[in-house]
Short mmCIF file of C-alpha atoms in Angstrom, two decimals:
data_model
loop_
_atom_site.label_atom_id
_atom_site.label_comp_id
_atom_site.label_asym_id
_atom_site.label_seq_id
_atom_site.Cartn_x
_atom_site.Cartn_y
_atom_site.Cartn_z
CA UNK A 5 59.15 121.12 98.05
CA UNK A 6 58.41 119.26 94.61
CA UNK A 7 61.58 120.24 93.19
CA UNK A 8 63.74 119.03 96.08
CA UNK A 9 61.45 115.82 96.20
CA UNK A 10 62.43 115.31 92.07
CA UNK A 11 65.72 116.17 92.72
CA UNK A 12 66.15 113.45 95.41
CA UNK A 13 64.46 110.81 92.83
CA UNK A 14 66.73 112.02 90.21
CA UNK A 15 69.73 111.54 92.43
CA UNK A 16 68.26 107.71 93.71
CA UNK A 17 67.90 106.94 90.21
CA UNK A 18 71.34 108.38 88.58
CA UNK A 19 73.12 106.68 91.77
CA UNK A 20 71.10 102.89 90.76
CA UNK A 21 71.91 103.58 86.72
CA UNK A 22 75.96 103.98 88.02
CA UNK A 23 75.95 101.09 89.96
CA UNK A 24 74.65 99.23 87.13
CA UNK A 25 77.41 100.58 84.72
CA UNK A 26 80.05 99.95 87.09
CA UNK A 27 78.68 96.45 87.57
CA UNK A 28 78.13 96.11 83.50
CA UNK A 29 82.00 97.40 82.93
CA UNK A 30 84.20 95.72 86.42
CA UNK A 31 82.84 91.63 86.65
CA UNK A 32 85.63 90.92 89.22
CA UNK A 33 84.85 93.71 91.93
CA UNK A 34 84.92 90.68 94.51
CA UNK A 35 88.19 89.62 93.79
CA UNK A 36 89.36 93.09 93.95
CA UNK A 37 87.85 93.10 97.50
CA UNK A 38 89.36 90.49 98.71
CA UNK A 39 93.09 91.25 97.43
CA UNK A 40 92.38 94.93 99.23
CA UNK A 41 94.87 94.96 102.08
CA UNK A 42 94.29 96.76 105.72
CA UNK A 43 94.79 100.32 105.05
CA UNK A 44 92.05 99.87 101.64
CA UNK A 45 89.77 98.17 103.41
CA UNK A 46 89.49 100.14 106.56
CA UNK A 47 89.27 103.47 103.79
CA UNK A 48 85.87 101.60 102.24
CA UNK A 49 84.61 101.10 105.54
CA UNK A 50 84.84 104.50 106.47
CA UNK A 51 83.09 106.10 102.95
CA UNK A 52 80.57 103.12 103.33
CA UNK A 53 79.83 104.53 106.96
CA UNK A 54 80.15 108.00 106.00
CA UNK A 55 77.01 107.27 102.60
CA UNK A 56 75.05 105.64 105.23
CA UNK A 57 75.25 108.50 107.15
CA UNK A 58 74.30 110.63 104.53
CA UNK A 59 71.29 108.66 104.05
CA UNK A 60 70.27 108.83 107.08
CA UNK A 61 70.20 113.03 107.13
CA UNK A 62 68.03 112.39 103.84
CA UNK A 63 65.92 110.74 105.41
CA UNK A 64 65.72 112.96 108.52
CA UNK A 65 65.41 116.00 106.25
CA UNK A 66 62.38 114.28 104.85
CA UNK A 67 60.49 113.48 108.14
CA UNK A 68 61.52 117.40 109.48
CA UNK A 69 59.92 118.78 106.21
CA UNK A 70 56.96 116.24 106.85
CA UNK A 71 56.32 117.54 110.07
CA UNK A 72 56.78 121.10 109.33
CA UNK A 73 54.19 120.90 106.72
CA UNK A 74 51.67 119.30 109.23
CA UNK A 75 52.04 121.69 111.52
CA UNK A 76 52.00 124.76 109.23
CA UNK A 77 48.60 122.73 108.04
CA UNK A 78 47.13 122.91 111.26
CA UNK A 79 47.87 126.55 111.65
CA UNK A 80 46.74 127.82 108.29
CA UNK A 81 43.15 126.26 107.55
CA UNK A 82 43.52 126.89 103.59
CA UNK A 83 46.57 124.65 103.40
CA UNK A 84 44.26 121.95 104.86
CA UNK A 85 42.45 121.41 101.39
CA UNK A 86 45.53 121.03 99.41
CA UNK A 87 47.35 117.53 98.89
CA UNK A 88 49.91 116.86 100.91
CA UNK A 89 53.66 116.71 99.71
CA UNK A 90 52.95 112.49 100.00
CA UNK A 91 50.02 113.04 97.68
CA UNK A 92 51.62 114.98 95.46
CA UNK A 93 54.63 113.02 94.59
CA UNK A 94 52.57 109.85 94.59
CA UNK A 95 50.20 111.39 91.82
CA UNK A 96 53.19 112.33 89.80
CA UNK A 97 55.74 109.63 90.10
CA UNK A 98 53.53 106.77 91.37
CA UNK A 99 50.28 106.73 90.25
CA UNK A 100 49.72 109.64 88.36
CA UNK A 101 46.68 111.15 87.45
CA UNK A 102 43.88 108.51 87.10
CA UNK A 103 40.72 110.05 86.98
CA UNK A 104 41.88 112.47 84.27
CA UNK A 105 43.44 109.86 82.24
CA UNK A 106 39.73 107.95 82.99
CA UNK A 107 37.64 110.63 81.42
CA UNK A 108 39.85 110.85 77.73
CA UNK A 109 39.43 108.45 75.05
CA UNK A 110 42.02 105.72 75.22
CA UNK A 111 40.95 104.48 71.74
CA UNK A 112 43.44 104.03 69.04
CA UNK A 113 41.32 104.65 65.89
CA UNK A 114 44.08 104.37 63.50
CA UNK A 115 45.15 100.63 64.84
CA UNK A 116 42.56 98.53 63.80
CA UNK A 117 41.68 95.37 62.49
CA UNK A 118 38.76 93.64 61.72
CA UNK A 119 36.91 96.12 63.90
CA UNK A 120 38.89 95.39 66.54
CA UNK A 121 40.68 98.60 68.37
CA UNK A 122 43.75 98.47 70.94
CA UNK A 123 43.26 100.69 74.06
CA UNK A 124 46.21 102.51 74.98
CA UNK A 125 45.94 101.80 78.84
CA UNK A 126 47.52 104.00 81.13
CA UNK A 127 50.77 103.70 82.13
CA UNK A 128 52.12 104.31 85.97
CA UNK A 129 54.78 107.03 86.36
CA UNK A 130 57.60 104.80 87.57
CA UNK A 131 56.66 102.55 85.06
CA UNK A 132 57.64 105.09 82.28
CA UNK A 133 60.55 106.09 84.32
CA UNK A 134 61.86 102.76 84.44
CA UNK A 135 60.99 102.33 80.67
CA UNK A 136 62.93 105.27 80.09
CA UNK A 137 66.46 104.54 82.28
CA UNK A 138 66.24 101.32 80.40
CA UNK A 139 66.34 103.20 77.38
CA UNK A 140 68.49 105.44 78.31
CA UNK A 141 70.95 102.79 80.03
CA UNK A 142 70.56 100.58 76.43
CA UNK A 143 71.65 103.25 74.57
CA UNK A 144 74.46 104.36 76.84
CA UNK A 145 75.18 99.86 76.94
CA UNK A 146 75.61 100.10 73.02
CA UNK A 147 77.76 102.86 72.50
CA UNK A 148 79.95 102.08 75.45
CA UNK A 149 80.35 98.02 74.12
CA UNK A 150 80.03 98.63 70.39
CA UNK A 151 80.54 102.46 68.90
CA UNK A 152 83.49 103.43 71.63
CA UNK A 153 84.83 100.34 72.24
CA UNK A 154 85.08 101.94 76.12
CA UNK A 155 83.76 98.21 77.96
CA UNK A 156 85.32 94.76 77.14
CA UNK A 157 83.06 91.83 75.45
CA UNK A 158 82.65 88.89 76.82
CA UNK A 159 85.66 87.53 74.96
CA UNK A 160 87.90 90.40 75.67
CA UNK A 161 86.93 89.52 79.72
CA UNK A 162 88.28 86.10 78.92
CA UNK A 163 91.29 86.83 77.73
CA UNK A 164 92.27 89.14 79.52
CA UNK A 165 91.77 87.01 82.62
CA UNK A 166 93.68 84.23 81.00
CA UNK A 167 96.71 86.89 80.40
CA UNK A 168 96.12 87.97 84.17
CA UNK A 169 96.50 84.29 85.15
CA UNK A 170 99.53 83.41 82.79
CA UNK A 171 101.26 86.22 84.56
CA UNK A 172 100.46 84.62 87.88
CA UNK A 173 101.67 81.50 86.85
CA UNK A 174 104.96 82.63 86.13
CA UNK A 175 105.05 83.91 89.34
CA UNK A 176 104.29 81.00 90.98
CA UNK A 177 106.66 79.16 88.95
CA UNK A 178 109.43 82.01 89.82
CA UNK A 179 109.25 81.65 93.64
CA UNK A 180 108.77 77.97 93.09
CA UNK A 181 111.72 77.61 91.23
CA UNK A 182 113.96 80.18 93.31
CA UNK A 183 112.53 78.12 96.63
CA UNK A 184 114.98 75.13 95.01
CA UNK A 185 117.25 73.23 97.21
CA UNK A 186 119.27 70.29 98.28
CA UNK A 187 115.92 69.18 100.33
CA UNK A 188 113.49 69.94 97.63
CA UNK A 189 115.47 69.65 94.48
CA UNK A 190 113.79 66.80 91.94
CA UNK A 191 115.10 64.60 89.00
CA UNK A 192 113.56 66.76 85.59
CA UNK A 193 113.47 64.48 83.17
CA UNK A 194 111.22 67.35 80.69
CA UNK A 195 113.08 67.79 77.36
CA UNK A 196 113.16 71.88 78.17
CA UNK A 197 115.00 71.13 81.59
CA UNK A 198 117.76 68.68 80.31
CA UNK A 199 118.61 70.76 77.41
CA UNK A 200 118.78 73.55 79.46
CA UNK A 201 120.91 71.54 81.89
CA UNK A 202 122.86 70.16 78.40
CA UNK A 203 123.39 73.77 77.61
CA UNK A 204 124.81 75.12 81.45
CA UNK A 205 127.25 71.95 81.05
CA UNK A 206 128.54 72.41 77.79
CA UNK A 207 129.44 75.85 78.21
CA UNK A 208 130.35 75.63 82.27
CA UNK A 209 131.56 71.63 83.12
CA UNK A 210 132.80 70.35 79.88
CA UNK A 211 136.00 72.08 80.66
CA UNK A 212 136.60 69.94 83.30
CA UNK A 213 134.38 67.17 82.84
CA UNK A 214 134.60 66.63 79.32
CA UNK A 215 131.90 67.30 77.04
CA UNK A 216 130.36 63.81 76.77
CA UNK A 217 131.36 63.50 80.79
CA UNK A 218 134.18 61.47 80.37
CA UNK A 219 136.13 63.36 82.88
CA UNK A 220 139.26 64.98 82.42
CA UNK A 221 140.73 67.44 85.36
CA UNK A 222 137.30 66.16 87.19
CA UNK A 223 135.91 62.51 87.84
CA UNK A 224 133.99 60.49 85.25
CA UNK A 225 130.06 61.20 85.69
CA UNK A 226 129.26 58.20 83.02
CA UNK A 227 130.52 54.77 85.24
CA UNK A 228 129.11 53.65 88.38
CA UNK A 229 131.63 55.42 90.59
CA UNK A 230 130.88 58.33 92.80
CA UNK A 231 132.82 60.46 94.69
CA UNK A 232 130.24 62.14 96.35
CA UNK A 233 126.80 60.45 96.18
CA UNK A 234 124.67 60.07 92.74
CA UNK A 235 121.33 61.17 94.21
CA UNK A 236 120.20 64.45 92.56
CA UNK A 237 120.16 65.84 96.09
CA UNK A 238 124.05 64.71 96.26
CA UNK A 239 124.86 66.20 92.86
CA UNK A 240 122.60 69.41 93.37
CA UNK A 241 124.99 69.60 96.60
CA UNK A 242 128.02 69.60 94.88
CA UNK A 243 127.20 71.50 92.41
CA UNK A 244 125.89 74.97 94.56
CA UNK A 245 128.54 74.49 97.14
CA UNK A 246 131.84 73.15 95.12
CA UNK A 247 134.73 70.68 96.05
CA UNK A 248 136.98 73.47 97.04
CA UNK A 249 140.04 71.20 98.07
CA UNK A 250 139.39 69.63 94.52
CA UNK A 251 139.68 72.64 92.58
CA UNK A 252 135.78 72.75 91.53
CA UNK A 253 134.33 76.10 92.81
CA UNK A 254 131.12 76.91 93.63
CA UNK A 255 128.26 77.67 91.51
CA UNK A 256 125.22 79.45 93.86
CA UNK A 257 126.31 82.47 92.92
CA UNK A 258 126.52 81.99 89.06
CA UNK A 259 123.40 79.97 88.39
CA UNK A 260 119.85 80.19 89.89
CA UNK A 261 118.42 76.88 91.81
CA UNK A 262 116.96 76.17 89.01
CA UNK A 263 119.35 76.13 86.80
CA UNK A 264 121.61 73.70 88.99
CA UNK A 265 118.83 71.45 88.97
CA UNK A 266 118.86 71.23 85.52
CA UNK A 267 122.44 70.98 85.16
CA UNK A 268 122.10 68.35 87.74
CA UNK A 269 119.26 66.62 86.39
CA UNK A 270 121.11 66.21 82.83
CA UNK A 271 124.47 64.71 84.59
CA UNK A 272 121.94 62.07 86.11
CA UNK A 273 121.33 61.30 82.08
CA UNK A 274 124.80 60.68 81.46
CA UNK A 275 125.27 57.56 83.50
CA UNK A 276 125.63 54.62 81.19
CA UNK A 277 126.75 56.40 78.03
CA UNK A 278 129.99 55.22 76.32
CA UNK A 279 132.64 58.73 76.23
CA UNK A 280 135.12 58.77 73.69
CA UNK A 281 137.68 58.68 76.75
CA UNK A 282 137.00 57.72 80.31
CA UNK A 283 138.65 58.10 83.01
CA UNK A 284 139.50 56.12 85.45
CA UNK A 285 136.58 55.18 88.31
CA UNK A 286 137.10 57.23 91.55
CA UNK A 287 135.17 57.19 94.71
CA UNK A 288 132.95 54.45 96.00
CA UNK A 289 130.85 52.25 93.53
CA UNK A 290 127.00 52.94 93.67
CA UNK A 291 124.33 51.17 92.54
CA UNK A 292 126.40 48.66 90.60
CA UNK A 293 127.36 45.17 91.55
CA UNK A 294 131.19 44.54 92.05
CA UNK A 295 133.24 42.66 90.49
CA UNK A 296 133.45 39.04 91.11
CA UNK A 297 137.18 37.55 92.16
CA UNK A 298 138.03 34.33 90.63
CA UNK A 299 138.83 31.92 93.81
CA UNK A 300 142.50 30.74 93.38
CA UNK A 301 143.72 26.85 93.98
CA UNK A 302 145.24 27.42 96.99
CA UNK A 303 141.95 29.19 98.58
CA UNK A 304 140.55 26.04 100.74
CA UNK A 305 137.32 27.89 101.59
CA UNK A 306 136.30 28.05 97.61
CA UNK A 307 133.16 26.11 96.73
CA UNK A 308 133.54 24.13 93.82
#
Protein backbone atom coordinates (compact mmCIF):
# COMPACT_ATOMS: atom_id res chain seq x y z
CA UNK A 1 0.00 0.00 0.00
CA UNK A 2 2.85 2.62 0.92
CA UNK A 3 4.81 1.81 -2.00
CA UNK A 4 1.99 2.21 -4.53
CA UNK A 5 0.92 5.44 -2.53
CA UNK A 6 4.92 6.80 -3.13
CA UNK A 7 4.86 5.63 -6.39
CA UNK A 8 1.72 7.65 -7.31
CA UNK A 9 3.45 10.89 -5.60
CA UNK A 10 6.51 10.17 -7.49
CA UNK A 11 4.61 9.96 -10.72
CA UNK A 12 2.36 13.48 -9.71
CA UNK A 13 5.55 15.04 -9.06
CA UNK A 14 7.85 13.80 -12.19
CA UNK A 15 4.59 14.64 -14.42
CA UNK A 16 4.51 18.67 -12.63
CA UNK A 17 8.67 18.86 -12.97
CA UNK A 18 7.97 17.94 -17.07
CA UNK A 19 5.46 20.32 -17.51
CA UNK A 20 7.65 22.84 -16.08
CA UNK A 21 10.60 21.91 -18.47
CA UNK A 22 8.48 21.83 -21.37
CA UNK A 23 7.10 25.21 -20.35
CA UNK A 24 10.90 26.48 -19.42
CA UNK A 25 12.18 25.14 -23.10
CA UNK A 26 8.69 25.86 -25.77
CA UNK A 27 7.42 29.86 -24.78
CA UNK A 28 5.11 29.81 -27.87
CA UNK A 29 2.99 26.54 -27.14
CA UNK A 30 -0.15 28.90 -27.72
CA UNK A 31 0.69 29.90 -30.97
CA UNK A 32 1.43 26.43 -31.86
CA UNK A 33 -2.19 25.71 -30.72
CA UNK A 34 -3.75 27.88 -32.56
CA UNK A 35 -1.91 27.21 -36.06
CA UNK A 36 -2.95 23.27 -35.23
CA UNK A 37 -5.40 22.46 -37.99
CA UNK A 38 -8.61 19.92 -37.63
CA UNK A 39 -7.13 16.58 -37.77
CA UNK A 40 -4.24 17.94 -34.74
CA UNK A 41 -6.59 19.34 -32.81
CA UNK A 42 -9.26 16.73 -32.68
CA UNK A 43 -5.87 14.12 -31.91
CA UNK A 44 -5.17 16.49 -28.53
CA UNK A 45 -8.63 16.31 -27.66
CA UNK A 46 -8.76 12.78 -27.70
CA UNK A 47 -5.21 12.11 -25.48
CA UNK A 48 -6.52 15.08 -23.26
CA UNK A 49 -9.82 12.93 -22.78
CA UNK A 50 -8.09 9.76 -22.71
CA UNK A 51 -5.33 11.41 -19.31
CA UNK A 52 -8.46 12.52 -17.77
CA UNK A 53 -9.68 9.29 -17.93
CA UNK A 54 -6.79 7.87 -16.55
CA UNK A 55 -7.10 10.06 -13.67
CA UNK A 56 -10.12 9.28 -12.96
CA UNK A 57 -9.26 5.19 -12.54
CA UNK A 58 -6.46 6.68 -10.11
CA UNK A 59 -8.59 8.05 -8.32
CA UNK A 60 -11.15 5.20 -8.24
CA UNK A 61 -8.32 2.78 -7.46
CA UNK A 62 -7.69 4.94 -4.46
CA UNK A 63 -11.28 5.09 -2.98
CA UNK A 64 -11.61 0.92 -3.82
CA UNK A 65 -8.32 0.40 -1.79
CA UNK A 66 -9.84 2.91 0.88
CA UNK A 67 -12.76 0.95 1.30
CA UNK A 68 -11.21 -2.37 1.21
CA UNK A 69 -9.03 -1.44 4.02
CA UNK A 70 -12.10 -0.30 6.14
CA UNK A 71 -13.76 -3.16 5.74
CA UNK A 72 -10.88 -5.63 6.25
CA UNK A 73 -10.56 -3.19 9.59
CA UNK A 74 -13.81 -4.01 10.73
CA UNK A 75 -13.32 -7.68 10.26
CA UNK A 76 -9.92 -8.09 11.82
CA UNK A 77 -9.96 -6.19 15.32
CA UNK A 78 -5.94 -5.94 15.41
CA UNK A 79 -5.88 -3.90 12.23
CA UNK A 80 -8.15 -1.47 14.14
CA UNK A 81 -5.12 -0.06 16.24
CA UNK A 82 -2.92 0.58 13.36
CA UNK A 83 -2.97 4.00 11.31
CA UNK A 84 -4.77 4.04 8.52
CA UNK A 85 -3.20 4.24 4.91
CA UNK A 86 -4.48 8.32 5.24
CA UNK A 87 -2.46 8.48 8.42
CA UNK A 88 0.31 7.00 7.21
CA UNK A 89 1.08 8.92 4.15
CA UNK A 90 0.15 12.12 5.94
CA UNK A 91 2.89 11.39 8.69
CA UNK A 92 5.40 10.75 6.01
CA UNK A 93 4.82 13.17 3.23
CA UNK A 94 2.71 15.79 5.05
CA UNK A 95 3.41 16.27 8.39
CA UNK A 96 5.80 13.89 9.37
CA UNK A 97 6.67 12.81 12.60
CA UNK A 98 6.10 15.61 15.20
CA UNK A 99 6.18 14.34 18.47
CA UNK A 100 9.47 12.52 17.79
CA UNK A 101 11.06 15.42 16.24
CA UNK A 102 9.48 17.32 19.68
CA UNK A 103 11.34 15.19 22.13
CA UNK A 104 15.22 15.68 20.33
CA UNK A 105 17.25 18.63 20.82
CA UNK A 106 16.80 21.11 18.00
CA UNK A 107 19.77 23.16 19.31
CA UNK A 108 22.58 24.06 17.08
CA UNK A 109 25.52 24.29 19.55
CA UNK A 110 28.10 24.93 17.03
CA UNK A 111 26.11 28.21 15.53
CA UNK A 112 26.37 30.63 18.03
CA UNK A 113 26.86 34.05 18.77
CA UNK A 114 26.88 36.07 21.60
CA UNK A 115 25.09 33.29 23.42
CA UNK A 116 22.61 33.28 21.13
CA UNK A 117 21.74 29.65 19.44
CA UNK A 118 19.58 29.02 16.12
CA UNK A 119 16.98 26.18 16.48
CA UNK A 120 16.83 24.04 13.61
CA UNK A 121 12.90 23.88 13.43
CA UNK A 122 11.34 21.13 11.82
CA UNK A 123 10.68 21.01 8.47
CA UNK A 124 7.25 19.47 6.79
CA UNK A 125 7.77 16.59 4.34
CA UNK A 126 6.44 18.32 1.24
CA UNK A 127 8.28 21.13 2.24
CA UNK A 128 11.63 19.23 1.76
CA UNK A 129 10.22 17.63 -1.25
CA UNK A 130 9.54 20.76 -2.84
CA UNK A 131 12.99 22.07 -1.63
CA UNK A 132 14.42 19.23 -3.26
CA UNK A 133 12.55 19.24 -7.03
CA UNK A 134 13.64 22.80 -6.89
CA UNK A 135 16.99 21.65 -6.53
CA UNK A 136 16.83 19.14 -8.57
CA UNK A 137 14.87 21.19 -11.40
CA UNK A 138 17.84 24.17 -10.83
CA UNK A 139 20.35 21.93 -11.51
CA UNK A 140 18.72 20.17 -14.43
CA UNK A 141 17.73 24.48 -15.53
CA UNK A 142 21.62 25.10 -15.54
CA UNK A 143 22.98 22.41 -17.39
CA UNK A 144 20.21 22.38 -19.92
CA UNK A 145 20.66 26.61 -20.53
CA UNK A 146 24.38 26.87 -19.78
CA UNK A 147 26.71 23.45 -19.81
CA UNK A 148 24.61 21.72 -22.94
CA UNK A 149 23.51 24.51 -24.58
CA UNK A 150 20.13 22.06 -25.09
CA UNK A 151 17.38 25.36 -24.28
CA UNK A 152 17.61 28.81 -26.03
CA UNK A 153 18.35 32.17 -23.86
CA UNK A 154 16.34 34.74 -23.83
CA UNK A 155 18.19 36.31 -26.74
CA UNK A 156 18.39 33.23 -28.79
CA UNK A 157 14.16 33.24 -28.31
CA UNK A 158 14.35 36.66 -29.85
CA UNK A 159 16.02 36.04 -32.66
CA UNK A 160 14.89 33.34 -33.62
CA UNK A 161 11.37 34.74 -33.62
CA UNK A 162 12.56 37.69 -35.57
CA UNK A 163 14.08 35.07 -38.30
CA UNK A 164 10.59 33.20 -38.00
CA UNK A 165 8.88 36.54 -38.78
CA UNK A 166 11.33 37.75 -41.62
CA UNK A 167 10.43 34.52 -43.28
CA UNK A 168 6.77 35.37 -42.95
CA UNK A 169 7.23 38.57 -44.32
CA UNK A 170 8.56 37.44 -47.40
CA UNK A 171 5.74 35.47 -47.71
CA UNK A 172 3.43 37.98 -47.37
CA UNK A 173 5.28 40.09 -49.66
CA UNK A 174 5.37 36.95 -52.26
CA UNK A 175 1.57 36.46 -52.50
CA UNK A 176 1.24 40.19 -52.27
CA UNK A 177 3.32 40.79 -55.04
CA UNK A 178 2.12 37.69 -57.26
CA UNK A 179 -1.71 39.03 -56.34
CA UNK A 180 -0.50 42.16 -58.86
CA UNK A 181 -2.79 43.38 -61.49
CA UNK A 182 -4.22 45.88 -63.84
CA UNK A 183 -6.84 46.69 -60.82
CA UNK A 184 -4.34 46.70 -58.07
CA UNK A 185 -1.12 47.58 -59.74
CA UNK A 186 0.53 51.02 -58.05
CA UNK A 187 3.05 53.75 -59.25
CA UNK A 188 6.65 52.49 -57.19
CA UNK A 189 8.49 55.26 -57.05
CA UNK A 190 11.25 53.16 -54.33
CA UNK A 191 14.79 53.37 -55.80
CA UNK A 192 14.90 49.21 -55.62
CA UNK A 193 11.64 49.06 -57.86
CA UNK A 194 12.67 51.57 -60.67
CA UNK A 195 16.03 50.15 -61.04
CA UNK A 196 14.67 46.96 -61.18
CA UNK A 197 12.13 48.25 -63.71
CA UNK A 198 15.44 50.26 -65.41
CA UNK A 199 17.05 46.89 -65.56
CA UNK A 200 13.78 44.64 -67.24
CA UNK A 201 13.77 47.67 -69.87
CA UNK A 202 17.18 47.87 -70.79
CA UNK A 203 17.62 44.38 -71.44
CA UNK A 204 13.75 43.63 -72.77
CA UNK A 205 12.19 47.26 -74.39
CA UNK A 206 15.20 49.16 -75.40
CA UNK A 207 15.19 47.12 -78.50
CA UNK A 208 12.24 48.58 -79.54
CA UNK A 209 11.83 51.50 -77.52
CA UNK A 210 15.15 52.80 -77.43
CA UNK A 211 17.19 52.82 -74.47
CA UNK A 212 16.51 56.37 -73.21
CA UNK A 213 12.67 55.71 -74.63
CA UNK A 214 12.97 57.61 -77.55
CA UNK A 215 11.17 55.09 -79.58
CA UNK A 216 12.33 53.44 -82.50
CA UNK A 217 10.19 50.30 -84.05
CA UNK A 218 7.73 51.34 -80.94
CA UNK A 219 6.15 54.82 -79.93
CA UNK A 220 8.00 57.48 -77.94
CA UNK A 221 7.27 56.92 -74.02
CA UNK A 222 9.11 60.49 -73.21
CA UNK A 223 6.37 63.25 -74.96
CA UNK A 224 2.91 63.71 -73.98
CA UNK A 225 1.45 61.35 -76.56
CA UNK A 226 -0.14 58.06 -75.79
CA UNK A 227 -1.29 55.46 -77.72
CA UNK A 228 -2.84 53.60 -75.19
CA UNK A 229 -3.44 55.49 -71.91
CA UNK A 230 -0.44 56.75 -69.49
CA UNK A 231 -2.01 55.55 -66.23
CA UNK A 232 0.17 52.79 -64.67
CA UNK A 233 -2.96 50.65 -64.87
CA UNK A 234 -2.91 51.48 -68.83
CA UNK A 235 0.79 50.75 -69.17
CA UNK A 236 0.73 47.65 -66.72
CA UNK A 237 -2.07 46.59 -69.40
CA UNK A 238 -0.06 46.81 -72.23
CA UNK A 239 2.65 45.56 -71.01
CA UNK A 240 1.17 41.78 -69.64
CA UNK A 241 -1.13 41.51 -72.56
CA UNK A 242 0.93 43.08 -75.75
CA UNK A 243 -0.17 45.10 -78.91
CA UNK A 244 -0.27 42.03 -81.01
CA UNK A 245 -1.39 43.83 -84.33
CA UNK A 246 1.63 46.19 -83.46
CA UNK A 247 4.20 43.68 -83.31
CA UNK A 248 4.78 44.04 -79.33
CA UNK A 249 4.09 40.58 -77.74
CA UNK A 250 3.10 39.80 -74.58
CA UNK A 251 4.99 39.70 -71.46
CA UNK A 252 2.74 37.62 -68.53
CA UNK A 253 4.44 34.83 -69.27
CA UNK A 254 8.09 36.14 -69.13
CA UNK A 255 7.95 38.44 -66.14
CA UNK A 256 6.13 38.10 -62.75
CA UNK A 257 3.37 40.97 -61.80
CA UNK A 258 5.77 42.38 -60.13
CA UNK A 259 8.18 42.77 -62.28
CA UNK A 260 5.79 44.51 -64.94
CA UNK A 261 5.00 46.87 -62.37
CA UNK A 262 8.30 47.85 -62.07
CA UNK A 263 9.01 47.97 -65.60
CA UNK A 264 5.90 49.97 -65.75
CA UNK A 265 6.50 52.12 -62.93
CA UNK A 266 10.08 53.22 -64.44
CA UNK A 267 8.45 54.09 -68.07
CA UNK A 268 6.11 56.45 -65.94
CA UNK A 269 9.77 58.14 -65.00
CA UNK A 270 10.65 58.68 -68.43
CA UNK A 271 8.04 61.23 -69.35
CA UNK A 272 9.69 64.59 -69.72
CA UNK A 273 13.26 63.51 -70.36
CA UNK A 274 15.05 64.85 -73.50
CA UNK A 275 16.21 61.29 -75.83
CA UNK A 276 18.97 61.69 -78.03
CA UNK A 277 16.27 60.93 -80.88
CA UNK A 278 12.54 61.11 -80.64
CA UNK A 279 10.19 60.04 -82.52
CA UNK A 280 7.50 61.37 -83.78
CA UNK A 281 4.19 61.81 -81.25
CA UNK A 282 1.55 59.06 -81.92
CA UNK A 283 -1.74 58.50 -80.33
CA UNK A 284 -3.85 61.00 -78.48
CA UNK A 285 -2.18 63.82 -76.33
CA UNK A 286 -2.61 63.34 -72.48
CA UNK A 287 -2.21 65.47 -69.86
CA UNK A 288 -0.64 68.23 -71.92
CA UNK A 289 -2.20 71.36 -73.26
CA UNK A 290 -2.37 71.63 -77.17
CA UNK A 291 -1.03 73.69 -79.20
CA UNK A 292 -2.39 77.06 -79.77
CA UNK A 293 -3.29 78.06 -83.69
CA UNK A 294 -2.41 81.49 -84.64
CA UNK A 295 -5.92 83.07 -85.96
CA UNK A 296 -5.34 84.09 -89.65
CA UNK A 297 -6.61 87.68 -91.24
CA UNK A 298 -9.23 86.35 -93.01
CA UNK A 299 -10.77 84.47 -89.76
CA UNK A 300 -13.71 87.13 -88.85
CA UNK A 301 -14.51 85.33 -85.58
CA UNK A 302 -10.74 86.12 -84.15
CA UNK A 303 -10.67 88.40 -81.11
CA UNK A 304 -8.23 90.95 -81.36
Amino acid sequence: MKNILTLLFAFVGLSVTNAVFAQAVESSTYEKLMNMDGNQLTLLIIMGVILGVIILLLILIIYLMSFITAVFRKENPAMAAEPTWWESFKEKFITGDVAEEAVEKKEMTDHSYDGITELDNFMPPWLQYVFLITAVFGIGYFLNYSVLGYGKTGVEEYEEELRIEAIASEERKANAAAGIDETTVVFDESASALAGGKSIFEGNCAACHAIDGGGGVGPNLTDDYWIHGNSISDVFTVIKYGVVSKGMVPWEDQLSPEEIQQVASYILTLKGTSPANPKEPQGELVGGAPAVETPSESDSTAVE
